[in-house]
PDB file of C-alpha atoms and ligand atoms in Angstrom:
ATOM      1  CA  MET A 210      84.391 117.745  80.926  1.00 87.00           C
ATOM      2  CA  LYS A 211      82.390 118.773  77.878  1.00 93.00           C
ATOM      3  CA  ALA A 212      82.628 116.701  74.730  1.00 96.00           C
ATOM      4  CA  ASP A 213      83.810 118.573  71.639  1.00 97.00           C
ATOM      5  CA  ARG A 214      81.232 117.427  69.081  1.00 98.00           C
ATOM      6  CA  ILE A 215      78.128 115.263  69.351  1.00 98.00           C
ATOM      7  CA  GLY A 216      76.111 114.017  66.383  1.00 98.00           C
ATOM      8  CA  LEU A 217      72.346 113.945  66.868  1.00 98.00           C
ATOM      9  CA  PHE A 218      70.379 111.433  64.804  1.00 98.00           C
ATOM     10  CA  GLY A 219      66.708 111.630  65.690  1.00 97.00           C
ATOM     11  CA  GLY A 220      63.855 109.640  64.303  1.00 96.00           C
ATOM     12  CA  THR A 221      60.705 107.655  64.769  1.00 95.00           C
ATOM     13  CA  PHE A 222      62.405 104.328  64.086  1.00 97.00           C
ATOM     14  CA  ASP A 223      59.256 102.312  63.432  1.00 96.00           C
ATOM     15  CA  PRO A 224      61.178 100.153  62.720  1.00 98.00           C
ATOM     16  CA  PRO A 225      64.911 100.950  62.625  1.00 98.00           C
ATOM     17  CA  HIS A 226      66.389  99.489  59.431  1.00 98.00           C
ATOM     18  CA  PHE A 227      69.648  98.911  57.560  1.00 98.00           C
ATOM     19  CA  GLY A 228      69.436 102.414  56.027  1.00 98.00           C
ATOM     20  CA  HIS A 229      69.662 103.870  59.553  1.00 98.00           C
ATOM     21  CA  VAL A 230      72.493 101.468  60.422  1.00 98.00           C
ATOM     22  CA  ALA A 231      74.452 102.462  57.293  1.00 98.00           C
ATOM     23  CA  ALA A 232      73.857 106.161  58.036  1.00 98.00           C
ATOM     24  CA  LEU A 233      75.196 105.812  61.575  1.00 98.00           C
ATOM     25  CA  LYS A 234      78.230 103.823  60.464  1.00 98.00           C
ATOM     26  CA  ALA A 235      78.985 106.411  57.779  1.00 98.00           C
ATOM     27  CA  ALA A 236      78.700 109.228  60.332  1.00 98.00           C
ATOM     28  CA  VAL A 237      80.936 107.371  62.811  1.00 98.00           C
ATOM     29  CA  ALA A 238      83.460 106.817  60.001  1.00 98.00           C
ATOM     30  CA  THR A 239      83.895 110.590  59.600  1.00 98.00           C
ATOM     31  CA  LYS A 240      85.660 110.414  62.993  1.00 98.00           C
ATOM     32  CA  GLN A 241      84.548 113.910  63.949  1.00 98.00           C
ATOM     33  CA  PHE A 242      82.216 112.942  66.798  1.00 98.00           C
ATOM     34  CA  ASP A 243      82.915 112.096  70.429  1.00 98.00           C
ATOM     35  CA  TYR A 244      79.726 110.069  70.037  1.00 98.00           C
ATOM     36  CA  ILE A 245      76.450 110.068  68.145  1.00 98.00           C
ATOM     37  CA  GLU A 246      73.210 110.181  70.077  1.00 98.00           C
ATOM     38  CA  VAL A 247      70.238 108.394  68.536  1.00 98.00           C
ATOM     39  CA  THR A 248      67.110 110.026  69.888  1.00 97.00           C
ATOM     40  CA  VAL A 249      63.843 108.150  69.632  1.00 96.00           C
ATOM     41  CA  ALA A 250      60.933 110.548  69.164  1.00 93.00           C
ATOM     42  CA  GLY A 251      58.205 110.402  71.768  1.00 88.00           C
ATOM     43  CA  ASP A 252      55.410 112.148  69.974  1.00 65.00           C
ATOM     44  CA  PRO A 253      56.642 113.047  66.476  1.00 57.00           C
ATOM     45  CA  TYR A 254      54.413 116.027  65.866  1.00 57.00           C
ATOM     46  CA  GLN A 255      54.905 116.164  62.095  1.00 55.00           C
ATOM     47  CA  LYS A 256      53.910 112.509  61.718  1.00 54.00           C
ATOM     48  CA  SER A 257      51.599 111.659  64.608  1.00 51.00           C
ATOM     49  CA  SER A 258      48.295 112.357  62.923  1.00 56.00           C
ATOM     50  CA  SER A 259      48.832 110.346  59.743  1.00 61.00           C
ATOM     51  CA  VAL A 260      50.585 107.128  60.799  1.00 66.00           C
ATOM     52  CA  GLN A 261      49.676 104.513  63.426  1.00 78.00           C
ATOM     53  CA  LEU A 262      52.951 104.056  65.312  1.00 86.00           C
ATOM     54  CA  HIS A 263      54.299 101.497  67.740  1.00 92.00           C
ATOM     55  CA  SER A 264      54.504 102.923  71.261  1.00 92.00           C
ATOM     56  CA  ALA A 265      57.573 104.947  72.169  1.00 93.00           C
ATOM     57  CA  ASP A 266      58.729 102.157  74.515  1.00 94.00           C
ATOM     58  CA  VAL A 267      58.593  99.560  71.753  1.00 96.00           C
ATOM     59  CA  ARG A 268      60.399 101.881  69.327  1.00 96.00           C
ATOM     60  CA  LEU A 269      63.059 102.526  71.986  1.00 97.00           C
ATOM     61  CA  LYS A 270      63.549  98.776  72.446  1.00 98.00           C
ATOM     62  CA  MET A 271      63.914  98.345  68.687  1.00 98.00           C
ATOM     63  CA  ALA A 272      66.453 101.182  68.527  1.00 98.00           C
ATOM     64  CA  HIS A 273      68.526  99.535  71.263  1.00 98.00           C
ATOM     65  CA  ALA A 274      68.326  96.214  69.429  1.00 98.00           C
ATOM     66  CA  ALA A 275      69.428  97.817  66.162  1.00 98.00           C
ATOM     67  CA  PHE A 276      72.079 100.297  67.252  1.00 98.00           C
ATOM     68  CA  ASP A 277      73.624  99.236  70.581  1.00 98.00           C
ATOM     69  CA  GLY A 278      76.282  97.202  68.767  1.00 96.00           C
ATOM     70  CA  ILE A 279      77.633 100.180  66.823  1.00 98.00           C
ATOM     71  CA  GLU A 280      80.655 101.660  68.549  1.00 98.00           C
ATOM     72  CA  GLY A 281      80.376 105.404  69.139  1.00 98.00           C
ATOM     73  CA  VAL A 282      76.568 105.368  69.141  1.00 98.00           C
ATOM     74  CA  ARG A 283      74.284 105.888  72.172  1.00 98.00           C
ATOM     75  CA  VAL A 284      70.531 105.392  72.100  1.00 98.00           C
ATOM     76  CA  SER A 285      68.654 107.954  74.162  1.00 98.00           C
ATOM     77  CA  ASP A 286      65.151 108.111  75.633  1.00 97.00           C
ATOM     78  CA  ARG A 287      65.358 111.852  76.434  1.00 95.00           C
ATOM     79  CA  GLU A 288      62.593 112.816  73.965  1.00 94.00           C
ATOM     80  CA  ILE A 289      60.326 110.047  75.249  1.00 94.00           C
ATOM     81  CA  LYS A 290      60.727 111.167  78.857  1.00 93.00           C
ATOM     82  CA  ARG A 291      59.962 114.751  77.915  1.00 89.00           C
ATOM     83  CA  ASN A 292      56.251 115.527  77.855  1.00 79.00           C
ATOM     84  CA  GLY A 293      54.658 116.928  74.721  1.00 79.00           C
ATOM     85  CA  PRO A 294      55.829 117.029  71.114  1.00 81.00           C
ATOM     86  CA  SER A 295      59.390 116.021  70.168  1.00 80.00           C
ATOM     87  CA  TYR A 296      61.094 119.250  69.185  1.00 92.00           C
ATOM     88  CA  THR A 297      64.682 118.855  67.982  1.00 96.00           C
ATOM     89  CA  ILE A 298      65.559 122.336  69.246  1.00 97.00           C
ATOM     90  CA  GLU A 299      64.927 121.193  72.837  1.00 95.00           C
ATOM     91  CA  THR A 300      67.227 118.209  72.401  1.00 96.00           C
ATOM     92  CA  VAL A 301      69.924 120.413  70.859  1.00 98.00           C
ATOM     93  CA  ARG A 302      69.668 122.830  73.792  1.00 97.00           C
ATOM     94  CA  GLU A 303      70.142 119.917  76.215  1.00 96.00           C
ATOM     95  CA  LEU A 304      73.047 118.427  74.257  1.00 97.00           C
ATOM     96  CA  LEU A 305      74.837 121.774  74.196  1.00 98.00           C
ATOM     97  CA  ASN A 306      75.203 121.364  77.974  1.00 97.00           C
ATOM     98  CA  ASP A 307      77.267 118.251  77.254  1.00 96.00           C
ATOM     99  CA  ALA A 308      79.239 119.356  74.187  1.00 98.00           C
ATOM    100  CA  GLU A 309      80.705 122.455  72.554  1.00 98.00           C
ATOM    101  CA  HIS A 310      79.179 121.573  69.174  1.00 98.00           C
ATOM    102  CA  VAL A 311      76.162 119.592  68.002  1.00 98.00           C
ATOM    103  CA  ASP A 312      75.722 118.390  64.428  1.00 98.00           C
ATOM    104  CA  LEU A 313      72.252 117.451  63.336  1.00 98.00           C
ATOM    105  CA  LEU A 314      72.418 114.315  61.197  1.00 98.00           C
ATOM    106  CA  ILE A 315      69.513 113.961  58.771  1.00 97.00           C
ATOM    107  CA  GLY A 316      68.589 111.980  55.686  1.00 96.00           C
ATOM    108  CA  ALA A 317      68.606 114.070  52.510  1.00 95.00           C
ATOM    109  CA  ASP A 318      64.805 113.746  52.316  1.00 92.00           C
ATOM    110  CA  LEU A 319      64.565 116.131  55.282  1.00 94.00           C
ATOM    111  CA  SER A 320      66.809 118.882  53.825  1.00 94.00           C
ATOM    112  CA  SER A 321      63.879 120.702  52.266  1.00 92.00           C
ATOM    113  CA  GLN A 322      61.822 120.457  55.488  1.00 94.00           C
ATOM    114  CA  LEU A 323      64.250 121.935  58.020  1.00 96.00           C
ATOM    115  CA  ASP A 324      62.876 125.459  57.634  1.00 97.00           C
ATOM    116  CA  SER A 325      59.470 124.226  58.841  1.00 97.00           C
ATOM    117  CA  TRP A 326      60.852 122.768  62.081  1.00 96.00           C
ATOM    118  CA  HIS A 327      60.034 124.359  65.423  1.00 96.00           C
ATOM    119  CA  GLU A 328      62.199 127.452  66.062  1.00 97.00           C
ATOM    120  CA  SER A 329      64.121 126.744  62.861  1.00 98.00           C
ATOM    121  CA  VAL A 330      65.871 130.126  62.806  1.00 97.00           C
ATOM    122  CA  LEU A 331      67.360 129.500  66.228  1.00 98.00           C
ATOM    123  CA  LEU A 332      68.110 125.878  65.346  1.00 98.00           C
ATOM    124  CA  ARG A 333      69.974 127.048  62.242  1.00 98.00           C
ATOM    125  CA  SER A 334      72.201 129.243  64.384  1.00 98.00           C
ATOM    126  CA  LEU A 335      73.029 126.419  66.812  1.00 98.00           C
ATOM    127  CA  VAL A 336      73.925 123.415  64.645  1.00 98.00           C
ATOM    128  CA  LYS A 337      75.822 122.220  61.633  1.00 98.00           C
ATOM    129  CA  VAL A 338      73.835 119.762  59.527  1.00 98.00           C
ATOM    130  CA  GLY A 339      75.329 116.491  58.290  1.00 98.00           C
ATOM    131  CA  VAL A 340      73.200 115.286  55.379  1.00 97.00           C
ATOM    132  CA  ILE A 341      73.080 111.569  54.649  1.00 96.00           C
ATOM    133  CA  PRO A 342      72.459 110.789  50.975  1.00 95.00           C
ATOM    134  CA  ARG A 343      69.120 109.081  50.390  1.00 93.00           C
ATOM    135  CA  PRO A 344      67.489 107.989  47.135  1.00 89.00           C
ATOM    136  CA  GLY A 345      64.915 110.568  46.165  1.00 74.00           C
ATOM    137  CA  GLY A 346      66.584 113.543  47.850  1.00 66.00           C
ATOM    138  CA  GLU A 347      70.003 112.195  46.816  1.00 67.00           C
ATOM    139  CA  GLU A 348      72.521 114.833  47.831  1.00 73.00           C
ATOM    140  CA  ASP A 349      70.338 117.834  48.602  1.00 83.00           C
ATOM    141  CA  LEU A 350      71.837 120.211  51.156  1.00 92.00           C
ATOM    142  CA  PRO A 351      69.473 122.569  53.015  1.00 95.00           C
ATOM    143  CA  LEU A 352      69.773 126.097  51.631  1.00 93.00           C
ATOM    144  CA  GLY A 353      70.926 128.700  54.134  1.00 95.00           C
ATOM    145  CA  TRP A 354      72.124 126.127  56.676  1.00 98.00           C
ATOM    146  CA  ASN A 355      75.703 125.309  57.579  1.00 98.00           C
ATOM    147  CA  ALA A 356      75.552 121.868  55.977  1.00 98.00           C
ATOM    148  CA  TYR A 357      77.808 119.174  54.571  1.00 97.00           C
ATOM    149  CA  LEU A 358      77.353 115.765  52.990  1.00 96.00           C
ATOM    150  CA  VAL A 359      78.234 112.585  54.918  1.00 97.00           C
ATOM    151  CA  PRO A 360      79.990 110.271  52.447  1.00 96.00           C
ATOM    152  CA  MET A 361      77.853 107.161  51.933  1.00 95.00           C
ATOM    153  CA  ASP A 362      76.364 105.051  49.164  1.00 94.00           C
ATOM    154  CA  PRO A 363      72.594 105.674  49.377  1.00 95.00           C
ATOM    155  CA  VAL A 364      70.486 102.828  50.769  1.00 96.00           C
ATOM    156  CA  ASP A 365      67.006 102.541  49.289  1.00 96.00           C
ATOM    157  CA  LEU A 366      65.018 101.652  52.430  1.00 97.00           C
ATOM    158  CA  SER A 367      62.397 103.335  54.576  1.00 97.00           C
ATOM    159  CA  SER A 368      60.366 102.343  57.619  1.00 97.00           C
ATOM    160  CA  THR A 369      57.241 102.903  55.533  1.00 95.00           C
ATOM    161  CA  PHE A 370      58.437 100.300  53.018  1.00 96.00           C
ATOM    162  CA  ILE A 371      59.134  97.846  55.840  1.00 97.00           C
ATOM    163  CA  ARG A 372      55.723  98.360  57.479  1.00 96.00           C
ATOM    164  CA  GLU A 373      54.154  97.639  54.086  1.00 95.00           C
ATOM    165  CA  ALA A 374      56.325  94.533  53.619  1.00 96.00           C
ATOM    166  CA  ALA A 375      55.329  93.322  57.099  1.00 95.00           C
ATOM    167  CA  ASN A 376      51.645  93.825  56.275  1.00 92.00           C
ATOM    168  CA  LEU A 377      52.172  91.523  53.286  1.00 95.00           C
ATOM    169  CA  ASN A 378      53.889  88.965  55.582  1.00 93.00           C
ATOM    170  CA  GLU A 379      57.144  89.352  53.659  1.00 95.00           C
ATOM    171  CA  ASN A 380      60.475  88.298  55.157  1.00 95.00           C
ATOM    172  CA  LEU A 381      62.131  91.267  56.873  1.00 97.00           C
ATOM    173  CA  GLN A 382      65.550  89.706  57.290  1.00 96.00           C
ATOM    174  CA  ASP A 383      67.324  91.729  54.593  1.00 96.00           C
ATOM    175  CA  LEU A 384      65.669  94.956  55.714  1.00 98.00           C
ATOM    176  CA  VAL A 385      66.175  95.268  59.488  1.00 98.00           C
ATOM    177  CA  PRO A 386      68.729  93.861  61.966  1.00 98.00           C
ATOM    178  CA  ASP A 387      67.632  90.399  63.202  1.00 97.00           C
ATOM    179  CA  PRO A 388      67.003  91.337  66.870  1.00 98.00           C
ATOM    180  CA  VAL A 389      64.527  94.014  65.751  1.00 98.00           C
ATOM    181  CA  ILE A 390      62.151  91.551  64.063  1.00 97.00           C
ATOM    182  CA  PRO A 391      60.487  89.864  67.095  1.00 97.00           C
ATOM    183  CA  ILE A 392      60.021  93.237  68.825  1.00 97.00           C
ATOM    184  CA  PHE A 393      58.515  94.788  65.704  1.00 96.00           C
ATOM    185  CA  GLU A 394      56.201  91.825  65.202  1.00 93.00           C
ATOM    186  CA  GLY A 395      55.167  91.856  68.874  1.00 90.00           C
ATOM    187  CA  ARG A 396      56.483  88.363  69.584  1.00 68.00           C
TER     188      ARG A 396
HETATM  189  P1  ATP B 517      59.205 106.609  57.508  1.00 71.82           P
HETATM  190  O1  ATP B 517      59.259 105.779  56.273  1.00 71.82           O
HETATM  191  O2  ATP B 517      58.261 106.098  58.571  1.00 71.82           O
HETATM  192  O3  ATP B 517      59.019 108.083  57.219  1.00 71.82           O
HETATM  193  P2  ATP B 517      62.121 106.646  57.789  1.00 71.82           P
HETATM  194  O4  ATP B 517      62.604 105.392  57.140  1.00 71.82           O
HETATM  195  O5  ATP B 517      62.306 107.937  57.044  1.00 71.82           O
HETATM  196  O6  ATP B 517      60.613 106.479  58.264  1.00 71.82           O
HETATM  197  P3  ATP B 517      62.750 107.829  60.350  1.00 71.82           P
HETATM  198  O7  ATP B 517      62.780 107.126  61.654  1.00 71.82           O
HETATM  199  O8  ATP B 517      61.646 108.767  60.093  1.00 71.82           O
HETATM  200  O9  ATP B 517      62.818 106.691  59.208  1.00 71.82           O
HETATM  201  O10 ATP B 517      64.135 108.532  60.049  1.00 71.82           O
HETATM  202  C1  ATP B 517      65.088 108.909  60.988  1.00 71.82           C
HETATM  203  C2  ATP B 517      66.244 109.572  60.233  1.00 71.82           C
HETATM  204  O11 ATP B 517      66.856 108.618  59.361  1.00 71.82           O
HETATM  205  C3  ATP B 517      65.808 110.728  59.315  1.00 71.82           C
HETATM  206  O12 ATP B 517      66.816 111.721  59.332  1.00 71.82           O
HETATM  207  C4  ATP B 517      65.760 110.077  57.956  1.00 71.82           C
HETATM  208  O13 ATP B 517      65.938 110.999  56.894  1.00 71.82           O
HETATM  209  C5  ATP B 517      66.925 109.116  58.056  1.00 71.82           C
HETATM  210  N1  ATP B 517      66.826 107.979  57.157  1.00 71.82           N
HETATM  211  C6  ATP B 517      65.846 107.061  57.127  1.00 71.82           C
HETATM  212  N2  ATP B 517      66.079 106.137  56.177  1.00 71.82           N
HETATM  213  C7  ATP B 517      67.256 106.480  55.593  1.00 71.82           C
HETATM  214  C8  ATP B 517      68.029 105.930  54.511  1.00 71.82           C
HETATM  215  N3  ATP B 517      67.626 104.846  53.828  1.00 71.82           N
HETATM  216  N4  ATP B 517      69.176 106.551  54.180  1.00 71.82           N
HETATM  217  C9  ATP B 517      69.571 107.671  54.849  1.00 71.82           C
HETATM  218  N5  ATP B 517      68.901 108.232  55.868  1.00 71.82           N
HETATM  219  C10 ATP B 517      67.741 107.658  56.236  1.00 71.82           C
END
């Protein structure tokens, strides 16, 4: 039987951090989803040229370590298994085989970028967008999209900040879930 509504939370997750954890818990707390799928990007085409990333397998392991304990959340490798760039529209098409409705869950920083995503016009017709407040973008909803705000106190954290902290040998304990640290550090 098809699920009614799935939330899709995609990302690079290099590394997953407490901002992601808070976002997922806030989305689960809305109680509108059969489950939320966390999709780890294989080849994130809008990022791949500028940032040196951990391999997809390592990022998948970190995502499992960070999110497996959250009830109602499933970590997926579907974008890693797919060859080529990670296009959200492809994932949405696949998820619509499993559910009547798919909500795209994004941090508010991405609201202004949605129109540049692959096949954005089609994507806009297929999903509702749940926007997670994030410092910087705060509570920006994407114009022209069927969008709503997920209630949450913003968490001022990014993977970029954590990679920089790690480069300075700073303690990551308050930034990412404990089991993520040895994987991220390659231990
Ligand atoms: P980077 O710093 O490398 O760009 P990131 O911290 O934005 O990474 P991603 O893996 O790119 O993390 O993000 C996955 C999803 O999580 C995106 O929708 C992003 O907007 C959202 N997100 C990331 N950090 C937060 C946060 N602190 N609060 C709310 N949403 C967040």
